[in-house]
PDB file of C-alpha atoms and ligand atoms in Angstrom:
ATOM      1  CA  MET A 230     -34.430  -2.745  -6.268  1.00  0.00           C
ATOM      2  CA  ASN A 231     -31.873  -4.161  -8.704  1.00  0.00           C
ATOM      3  CA  PHE A 232     -31.045  -7.868  -9.246  1.00  0.00           C
ATOM      4  CA  LEU A 233     -28.138  -7.865  -6.793  1.00  0.00           C
ATOM      5  CA  GLU A 234     -30.045  -6.117  -4.006  1.00  0.00           C
ATOM      6  CA  GLU A 235     -32.820  -8.693  -4.442  1.00  0.00           C
ATOM      7  CA  LYS A 236     -30.311 -11.550  -4.303  1.00  0.00           C
ATOM      8  CA  ILE A 237     -28.664 -10.123  -1.159  1.00  0.00           C
ATOM      9  CA  LEU A 238     -32.045  -9.813   0.558  1.00  0.00           C
ATOM     10  CA  ALA A 239     -32.997 -13.347  -0.454  1.00  0.00           C
ATOM     11  CA  ASP A 240     -29.727 -15.121   0.392  1.00  0.00           C
ATOM     12  CA  GLY A 241     -27.463 -12.840   2.458  1.00  0.00           C
ATOM     13  CA  VAL A 242     -26.832 -13.563   6.125  1.00  0.00           C
ATOM     14  CA  ILE A 243     -25.775 -10.717   8.435  1.00  0.00           C
ATOM     15  CA  LYS A 244     -23.125 -11.677  10.955  1.00  0.00           C
ATOM     16  CA  ALA A 245     -21.929  -9.836  14.019  1.00  0.00           C
ATOM     17  CA  GLY A 246     -19.233  -7.237  13.372  1.00  0.00           C
ATOM     18  CA  ASN A 247     -20.875  -5.738  10.291  1.00  0.00           C
ATOM     19  CA  ILE A 248     -20.122  -8.728   8.060  1.00  0.00           C
ATOM     20  CA  LEU A 249     -22.449  -9.819   5.288  1.00  0.00           C
ATOM     21  CA  LYS A 250     -22.138 -13.455   4.242  1.00  0.00           C
ATOM     22  CA  VAL A 251     -23.081 -14.190   0.666  1.00  0.00           C
ATOM     23  CA  ASP A 252     -21.479 -17.609   0.476  1.00  0.00           C
ATOM     24  CA  ASN A 253     -24.204 -19.213  -1.564  1.00  0.00           C
ATOM     25  CA  PHE A 254     -23.751 -16.977  -4.624  1.00  0.00           C
ATOM     26  CA  LEU A 255     -20.431 -15.125  -4.371  1.00  0.00           C
ATOM     27  CA  ASN A 256     -17.953 -16.176  -1.682  1.00  0.00           C
ATOM     28  CA  HIS A 257     -18.146 -19.970  -1.708  1.00  0.00           C
ATOM     29  CA  GLN A 258     -20.677 -21.248  -4.219  1.00  0.00           C
ATOM     30  CA  ILE A 259     -20.727 -19.027  -7.306  1.00  0.00           C
ATOM     31  CA  ASP A 260     -24.019 -18.267  -9.036  1.00  0.00           C
ATOM     32  CA  ILE A 261     -23.063 -17.889 -12.687  1.00  0.00           C
ATOM     33  CA  ASP A 262     -26.233 -16.053 -13.655  1.00  0.00           C
ATOM     34  CA  ILE A 263     -25.602 -13.423 -10.961  1.00  0.00           C
ATOM     35  CA  MET A 264     -21.925 -13.151 -12.021  1.00  0.00           C
ATOM     36  CA  ARG A 265     -23.050 -12.675 -15.625  1.00  0.00           C
ATOM     37  CA  GLN A 266     -25.480  -9.918 -14.611  1.00  0.00           C
ATOM     38  CA  ILE A 267     -22.778  -8.204 -12.526  1.00  0.00           C
ATOM     39  CA  ALA A 268     -20.423  -8.299 -15.512  1.00  0.00           C
ATOM     40  CA  TYR A 269     -23.021  -6.842 -17.909  1.00  0.00           C
ATOM     41  CA  GLU A 270     -23.875  -4.138 -15.382  1.00  0.00           C
ATOM     42  CA  PHE A 271     -20.214  -3.078 -15.065  1.00  0.00           C
ATOM     43  CA  LYS A 272     -19.812  -3.104 -18.850  1.00  0.00           C
ATOM     44  CA  ARG A 273     -22.856  -0.822 -19.111  1.00  0.00           C
ATOM     45  CA  ARG A 274     -21.697   1.539 -16.358  1.00  0.00           C
ATOM     46  CA  PHE A 275     -18.174   1.857 -17.778  1.00  0.00           C
ATOM     47  CA  ARG A 276     -19.319   2.125 -21.402  1.00  0.00           C
ATOM     48  CA  GLY A 277     -17.117   4.230 -23.592  1.00  0.00           C
ATOM     49  CA  LYS A 278     -13.985   3.496 -21.535  1.00  0.00           C
ATOM     50  CA  ALA A 279     -11.055   1.731 -23.148  1.00  0.00           C
ATOM     51  CA  VAL A 280      -9.916  -1.205 -20.997  1.00  0.00           C
ATOM     52  CA  THR A 281      -6.874  -3.377 -21.646  1.00  0.00           C
ATOM     53  CA  LYS A 282      -6.821  -5.374 -18.403  1.00  0.00           C
ATOM     54  CA  ILE A 283      -9.084  -6.331 -15.509  1.00  0.00           C
ATOM     55  CA  LEU A 284      -7.377  -6.376 -12.113  1.00  0.00           C
ATOM     56  CA  THR A 285      -8.764  -7.927  -8.947  1.00  0.00           C
ATOM     57  CA  ILE A 286      -7.541  -9.564  -5.742  1.00  0.00           C
ATOM     58  CA  GLU A 287      -7.800 -13.217  -4.775  1.00  0.00           C
ATOM     59  CA  ALA A 288     -10.051 -14.975  -4.122  1.00  0.00           C
ATOM     60  CA  SER A 289     -13.640 -13.862  -4.570  1.00  0.00           C
ATOM     61  CA  GLY A 290     -12.944 -11.057  -7.020  1.00  0.00           C
ATOM     62  CA  ILE A 291     -11.717 -13.564  -9.586  1.00  0.00           C
ATOM     63  CA  ALA A 292     -15.137 -14.863 -10.624  1.00  0.00           C
ATOM     64  CA  ILE A 293     -16.481 -11.360 -11.296  1.00  0.00           C
ATOM     65  CA  ALA A 294     -13.266 -10.296 -13.030  1.00  0.00           C
ATOM     66  CA  THR A 295     -13.281 -13.317 -15.315  1.00  0.00           C
ATOM     67  CA  MET A 296     -16.876 -12.809 -16.457  1.00  0.00           C
ATOM     68  CA  LEU A 297     -16.166  -9.136 -17.127  1.00  0.00           C
ATOM     69  CA  ALA A 298     -12.897  -9.861 -18.931  1.00  0.00           C
ATOM     70  CA  ASP A 299     -14.816 -12.147 -21.266  1.00  0.00           C
ATOM     71  CA  LEU A 300     -16.994  -9.179 -22.301  1.00  0.00           C
ATOM     72  CA  TYR A 301     -13.959  -6.954 -22.936  1.00  0.00           C
ATOM     73  CA  ASP A 302     -11.886  -9.841 -24.314  1.00  0.00           C
ATOM     74  CA  VAL A 303      -8.886  -8.794 -22.208  1.00  0.00           C
ATOM     75  CA  PRO A 304      -6.786 -10.696 -19.626  1.00  0.00           C
ATOM     76  CA  VAL A 305      -7.528 -10.830 -15.916  1.00  0.00           C
ATOM     77  CA  VAL A 306      -4.769 -10.357 -13.376  1.00  0.00           C
ATOM     78  CA  PHE A 307      -5.479 -11.166  -9.762  1.00  0.00           C
ATOM     79  CA  ALA A 308      -3.244  -9.766  -7.073  1.00  0.00           C
ATOM     80  CA  LYS A 309      -2.048 -12.347  -4.583  1.00  0.00           C
ATOM     81  CA  LYS A 310      -2.097 -11.889  -0.837  1.00  0.00           C
ATOM     82  CA  GLY A 311       0.003 -12.814   2.115  1.00  0.00           C
ATOM     83  CA  GLU A 312       3.464 -13.697   0.915  1.00  0.00           C
ATOM     84  CA  THR A 313       6.220 -12.077   2.914  1.00  0.00           C
ATOM     85  CA  ALA A 314       7.832  -9.448   0.771  1.00  0.00           C
ATOM     86  CA  ASN A 315      11.408 -10.707   1.062  1.00  0.00           C
ATOM     87  CA  SER A 316      12.038 -10.418  -2.659  1.00  0.00           C
ATOM     88  CA  THR A 317      10.271  -7.470  -4.240  1.00  0.00           C
ATOM     89  CA  ASP A 318      12.486  -7.100  -7.319  1.00  0.00           C
ATOM     90  CA  ASP A 319      10.083  -8.870  -9.620  1.00  0.00           C
ATOM     91  CA  LYS A 320       6.825  -7.743  -7.997  1.00  0.00           C
ATOM     92  CA  TYR A 321       4.760  -4.648  -7.345  1.00  0.00           C
ATOM     93  CA  VAL A 322       3.939  -4.871  -3.643  1.00  0.00           C
ATOM     94  CA  SER A 323       1.421  -2.981  -1.549  1.00  0.00           C
ATOM     95  CA  HIS A 324      -0.310  -3.600   1.774  1.00  0.00           C
ATOM     96  CA  ALA A 325      -3.913  -3.921   2.911  1.00  0.00           C
ATOM     97  CA  TYR A 326      -5.429  -4.496   6.324  1.00  0.00           C
ATOM     98  CA  SER A 327      -8.037  -7.245   5.998  1.00  0.00           C
ATOM     99  CA  PHE A 328     -11.361  -6.230   7.491  1.00  0.00           C
ATOM    100  CA  THR A 329     -12.633  -9.819   7.560  1.00  0.00           C
ATOM    101  CA  HIS A 330      -9.439 -11.507   8.798  1.00  0.00           C
ATOM    102  CA  LYS A 331      -8.167  -8.644  11.000  1.00  0.00           C
ATOM    103  CA  ARG A 332      -4.608  -8.833   9.756  1.00  0.00           C
ATOM    104  CA  MET A 333      -2.237  -6.956   7.484  1.00  0.00           C
ATOM    105  CA  ASN A 334      -1.663  -8.602   4.112  1.00  0.00           C
ATOM    106  CA  ASN A 335       0.982  -8.015   1.528  1.00  0.00           C
ATOM    107  CA  VAL A 336      -0.692  -7.627  -1.843  1.00  0.00           C
ATOM    108  CA  PHE A 337       1.411  -8.233  -4.923  1.00  0.00           C
ATOM    109  CA  VAL A 338       1.422  -8.616  -8.699  1.00  0.00           C
ATOM    110  CA  SER A 339       4.348  -9.966 -10.681  1.00  0.00           C
ATOM    111  CA  LYS A 340       5.785  -7.208 -12.850  1.00  0.00           C
ATOM    112  CA  PRO A 341       5.300  -8.841 -16.269  1.00  0.00           C
ATOM    113  CA  TYR A 342       1.517  -8.894 -15.794  1.00  0.00           C
ATOM    114  CA  LEU A 343       1.027  -5.144 -15.463  1.00  0.00           C
ATOM    115  CA  ASN A 344       2.711  -2.726 -17.832  1.00  0.00           C
ATOM    116  CA  ALA A 345       3.098   1.019 -18.244  1.00  0.00           C
ATOM    117  CA  GLY A 346       0.359   2.546 -20.363  1.00  0.00           C
ATOM    118  CA  GLU A 347      -2.239  -0.155 -19.693  1.00  0.00           C
ATOM    119  CA  LYS A 348      -5.823   0.907 -18.986  1.00  0.00           C
ATOM    120  CA  VAL A 349      -6.909  -1.045 -15.965  1.00  0.00           C
ATOM    121  CA  LEU A 350     -10.423  -1.621 -14.656  1.00  0.00           C
ATOM    122  CA  ILE A 351     -10.252  -2.834 -11.055  1.00  0.00           C
ATOM    123  CA  VAL A 352     -13.081  -4.959  -9.636  1.00  0.00           C
ATOM    124  CA  ASP A 353     -13.798  -6.656  -6.333  1.00  0.00           C
ATOM    125  CA  ASP A 354     -16.638  -8.398  -4.524  1.00  0.00           C
ATOM    126  CA  PHE A 355     -16.897  -6.076  -1.488  1.00  0.00           C
ATOM    127  CA  LEU A 356     -15.836  -2.570  -0.596  1.00  0.00           C
ATOM    128  CA  ALA A 357     -15.598  -1.838   3.130  1.00  0.00           C
ATOM    129  CA  ASP A 358     -12.792   0.467   4.330  1.00  0.00           C
ATOM    130  CA  GLY A 359     -11.162   0.568   0.904  1.00  0.00           C
ATOM    131  CA  GLN A 360      -7.929  -1.137   1.895  1.00  0.00           C
ATOM    132  CA  ALA A 361      -7.983  -3.718  -0.896  1.00  0.00           C
ATOM    133  CA  MET A 362      -8.905  -1.133  -3.556  1.00  0.00           C
ATOM    134  CA  LEU A 363      -6.229   1.299  -2.359  1.00  0.00           C
ATOM    135  CA  ALA A 364      -3.590  -1.438  -2.521  1.00  0.00           C
ATOM    136  CA  LEU A 365      -4.681  -2.307  -6.074  1.00  0.00           C
ATOM    137  CA  THR A 366      -4.664   1.323  -7.231  1.00  0.00           C
ATOM    138  CA  ASP A 367      -1.214   1.704  -5.666  1.00  0.00           C
ATOM    139  CA  ILE A 368       0.037  -1.303  -7.639  1.00  0.00           C
ATOM    140  CA  VAL A 369      -1.386   0.111 -10.899  1.00  0.00           C
ATOM    141  CA  LYS A 370       0.434   3.399 -10.197  1.00  0.00           C
ATOM    142  CA  GLN A 371       3.696   1.576  -9.455  1.00  0.00           C
ATOM    143  CA  ALA A 372       3.386  -0.078 -12.867  1.00  0.00           C
ATOM    144  CA  GLY A 373       2.875   3.295 -14.599  1.00  0.00           C
ATOM    145  CA  ALA A 374      -0.553   2.110 -15.783  1.00  0.00           C
ATOM    146  CA  GLU A 375      -3.865   3.977 -15.571  1.00  0.00           C
ATOM    147  CA  VAL A 376      -6.893   3.168 -13.395  1.00  0.00           C
ATOM    148  CA  VAL A 377      -9.897   3.705 -15.678  1.00  0.00           C
ATOM    149  CA  GLY A 378     -12.460   2.732 -13.048  1.00  0.00           C
ATOM    150  CA  LEU A 379     -13.313   0.768  -9.931  1.00  0.00           C
ATOM    151  CA  GLY A 380     -16.205  -1.701  -9.946  1.00  0.00           C
ATOM    152  CA  VAL A 381     -17.562  -3.197  -6.755  1.00  0.00           C
ATOM    153  CA  ALA A 382     -20.415  -5.664  -6.440  1.00  0.00           C
ATOM    154  CA  ILE A 383     -21.361  -4.808  -2.832  1.00  0.00           C
ATOM    155  CA  GLU A 384     -20.309  -1.585  -1.125  1.00  0.00           C
ATOM    156  CA  LYS A 385     -20.868  -1.303   2.599  1.00  0.00           C
ATOM    157  CA  GLY A 386     -21.724   2.381   2.623  1.00  0.00           C
ATOM    158  CA  GLN A 387     -21.450   2.719   6.396  1.00  0.00           C
ATOM    159  CA  GLN A 388     -17.689   2.164   6.067  1.00  0.00           C
ATOM    160  CA  LYS A 389     -15.284   4.726   4.718  1.00  0.00           C
ATOM    161  CA  GLY A 390     -14.000   3.086   1.507  1.00  0.00           C
ATOM    162  CA  GLY A 391     -16.609   4.512  -0.872  1.00  0.00           C
ATOM    163  CA  SER A 392     -16.241   8.137   0.193  1.00  0.00           C
ATOM    164  CA  LEU A 393     -12.462   7.837   0.345  1.00  0.00           C
ATOM    165  CA  LEU A 394     -12.192   6.539  -3.226  1.00  0.00           C
ATOM    166  CA  ARG A 395     -14.795   8.951  -4.654  1.00  0.00           C
ATOM    167  CA  GLU A 396     -13.068  11.905  -2.964  1.00  0.00           C
ATOM    168  CA  ALA A 397      -9.773  10.714  -4.452  1.00  0.00           C
ATOM    169  CA  GLY A 398     -11.404  11.188  -7.857  1.00  0.00           C
ATOM    170  CA  TYR A 399     -11.850   7.584  -8.952  1.00  0.00           C
ATOM    171  CA  HIS A 400     -14.842   6.557 -11.049  1.00  0.00           C
ATOM    172  CA  LEU A 401     -16.324   4.061  -8.596  1.00  0.00           C
ATOM    173  CA  GLU A 402     -19.403   2.033  -9.500  1.00  0.00           C
ATOM    174  CA  SER A 403     -21.028  -0.154  -6.851  1.00  0.00           C
ATOM    175  CA  ILE A 404     -23.968  -2.288  -7.917  1.00  0.00           C
ATOM    176  CA  ALA A 405     -25.459  -2.549  -4.425  1.00  0.00           C
ATOM    177  CA  ILE A 406     -24.709  -0.039  -1.675  1.00  0.00           C
ATOM    178  CA  ILE A 407     -25.695  -1.073   1.832  1.00  0.00           C
ATOM    179  CA  ASP A 408     -26.409   1.800   4.195  1.00  0.00           C
ATOM    180  CA  GLY A 409     -27.403  -0.245   7.216  1.00  0.00           C
ATOM    181  CA  MET A 410     -27.520  -3.835   8.450  1.00  0.00           C
ATOM    182  CA  ASP A 411     -29.101  -5.258  11.597  1.00  0.00           C
ATOM    183  CA  ALA A 412     -27.770  -8.659  12.611  1.00  0.00           C
ATOM    184  CA  ASP A 413     -30.534  -9.307  15.165  1.00  0.00           C
ATOM    185  CA  ALA A 414     -33.425  -8.461  12.864  1.00  0.00           C
ATOM    186  CA  GLN A 415     -31.565  -9.646   9.716  1.00  0.00           C
ATOM    187  CA  THR A 416     -32.584  -6.475   7.883  1.00  0.00           C
ATOM    188  CA  ILE A 417     -30.623  -4.537   5.278  1.00  0.00           C
ATOM    189  CA  THR A 418     -31.166  -0.992   4.013  1.00  0.00           C
ATOM    190  CA  PHE A 419     -29.862  -0.094   0.556  1.00  0.00           C
ATOM    191  CA  ARG A 420     -28.884   3.379  -0.613  1.00  0.00           C
ATOM    192  CA  GLN A 421     -31.489   4.806  -2.989  1.00  0.00           C
ATOM    193  CA  LEU A 422     -29.714   6.341  -5.991  1.00  0.00           C
TER     194      LEU A 422
HETATM  195  P1  LIG B 722     -11.781  -3.314   2.447  1.00  0.00           P
HETATM  196  O1  LIG B 722     -10.429  -3.649   1.938  1.00  0.00           O
HETATM  197  O2  LIG B 722     -12.554  -2.390   1.535  1.00  0.00           O
HETATM  198  O3  LIG B 722     -11.782  -2.840   3.872  1.00  0.00           O
HETATM  199  O4  LIG B 722     -12.579  -4.683   2.487  1.00  0.00           O
HETATM  200  C1  LIG B 722     -12.885  -5.324   1.280  1.00  0.00           C
HETATM  201  C2  LIG B 722     -12.403  -6.738   1.308  1.00  0.00           C
HETATM  202  O5  LIG B 722     -12.750  -7.370   2.530  1.00  0.00           O
HETATM  203  C3  LIG B 722     -13.086  -7.506   0.183  1.00  0.00           C
HETATM  204  O6  LIG B 722     -12.081  -7.972  -0.682  1.00  0.00           O
HETATM  205  C4  LIG B 722     -13.811  -8.639   0.871  1.00  0.00           C
HETATM  206  O7  LIG B 722     -13.164  -9.841   0.559  1.00  0.00           O
HETATM  207  C5  LIG B 722     -13.697  -8.407   2.348  1.00  0.00           C
HETATM  208  N1  LIG B 722     -14.943  -7.953   3.002  1.00  0.00           N
HETATM  209  C6  LIG B 722     -15.140  -6.777   3.663  1.00  0.00           C
HETATM  210  N2  LIG B 722     -16.347  -6.738   4.211  1.00  0.00           N
HETATM  211  C7  LIG B 722     -16.950  -7.895   3.920  1.00  0.00           C
HETATM  212  C8  LIG B 722     -18.244  -8.442   4.225  1.00  0.00           C
HETATM  213  O8  LIG B 722     -19.099  -7.856   4.910  1.00  0.00           O
HETATM  214  N3  LIG B 722     -18.505  -9.672   3.734  1.00  0.00           N
HETATM  215  C9  LIG B 722     -17.613 -10.364   2.992  1.00  0.00           C
HETATM  216  N4  LIG B 722     -17.985 -11.567   2.551  1.00  0.00           N
HETATM  217  N5  LIG B 722     -16.383  -9.898   2.683  1.00  0.00           N
HETATM  218  C10 LIG B 722     -16.056  -8.669   3.143  1.00  0.00           C
END
């Protein structure tokens, strides 16, 4: 078991509706040592790739993205959510259905922060149905930039996001992949790689 799987087993709480709460190290309180290990693990898994920008989505992706950006010494851009897209002239806009909040969000990045030719590594805390990642890859394409990889801390392998993104040809690295969760028994099964 790797460091993140151990941390999830120690501190994760399984909620009804296939939701894993990891508020005490990732989604509310942030454990800097775990963030640092996640960042080093992504750097190792994407070694050899040129990266000019880290892209994530607010809010919980920002901590991971910032630690990783420090290792690459490149800027972080976080896509914002939820603003009505009445003026799209100065923004790249996409859409993502939120699995946790059960609503459609606009996802946007202001145009000056993503440029043609950039090599973008996209990271996020969770991957479920892939909506957030697809919106971010769409935004990178709109900018004429290149997605060099997708890094996810926790992939919920029972949902379709992972297979969708891998089949689309993206280099997706997930540090922990959950294949099953039982809210009553509070048990989690990880994918053996
Ligand atoms: P997707 O867009 O892949 O369907 O869902 C990923 C997004 O939803 C992530 O950005 C994350 O914020 C949130 N999310 C999905 N599933 C979970 C979960 O089980 N626990 C938590 N804490 N967030 C989740």
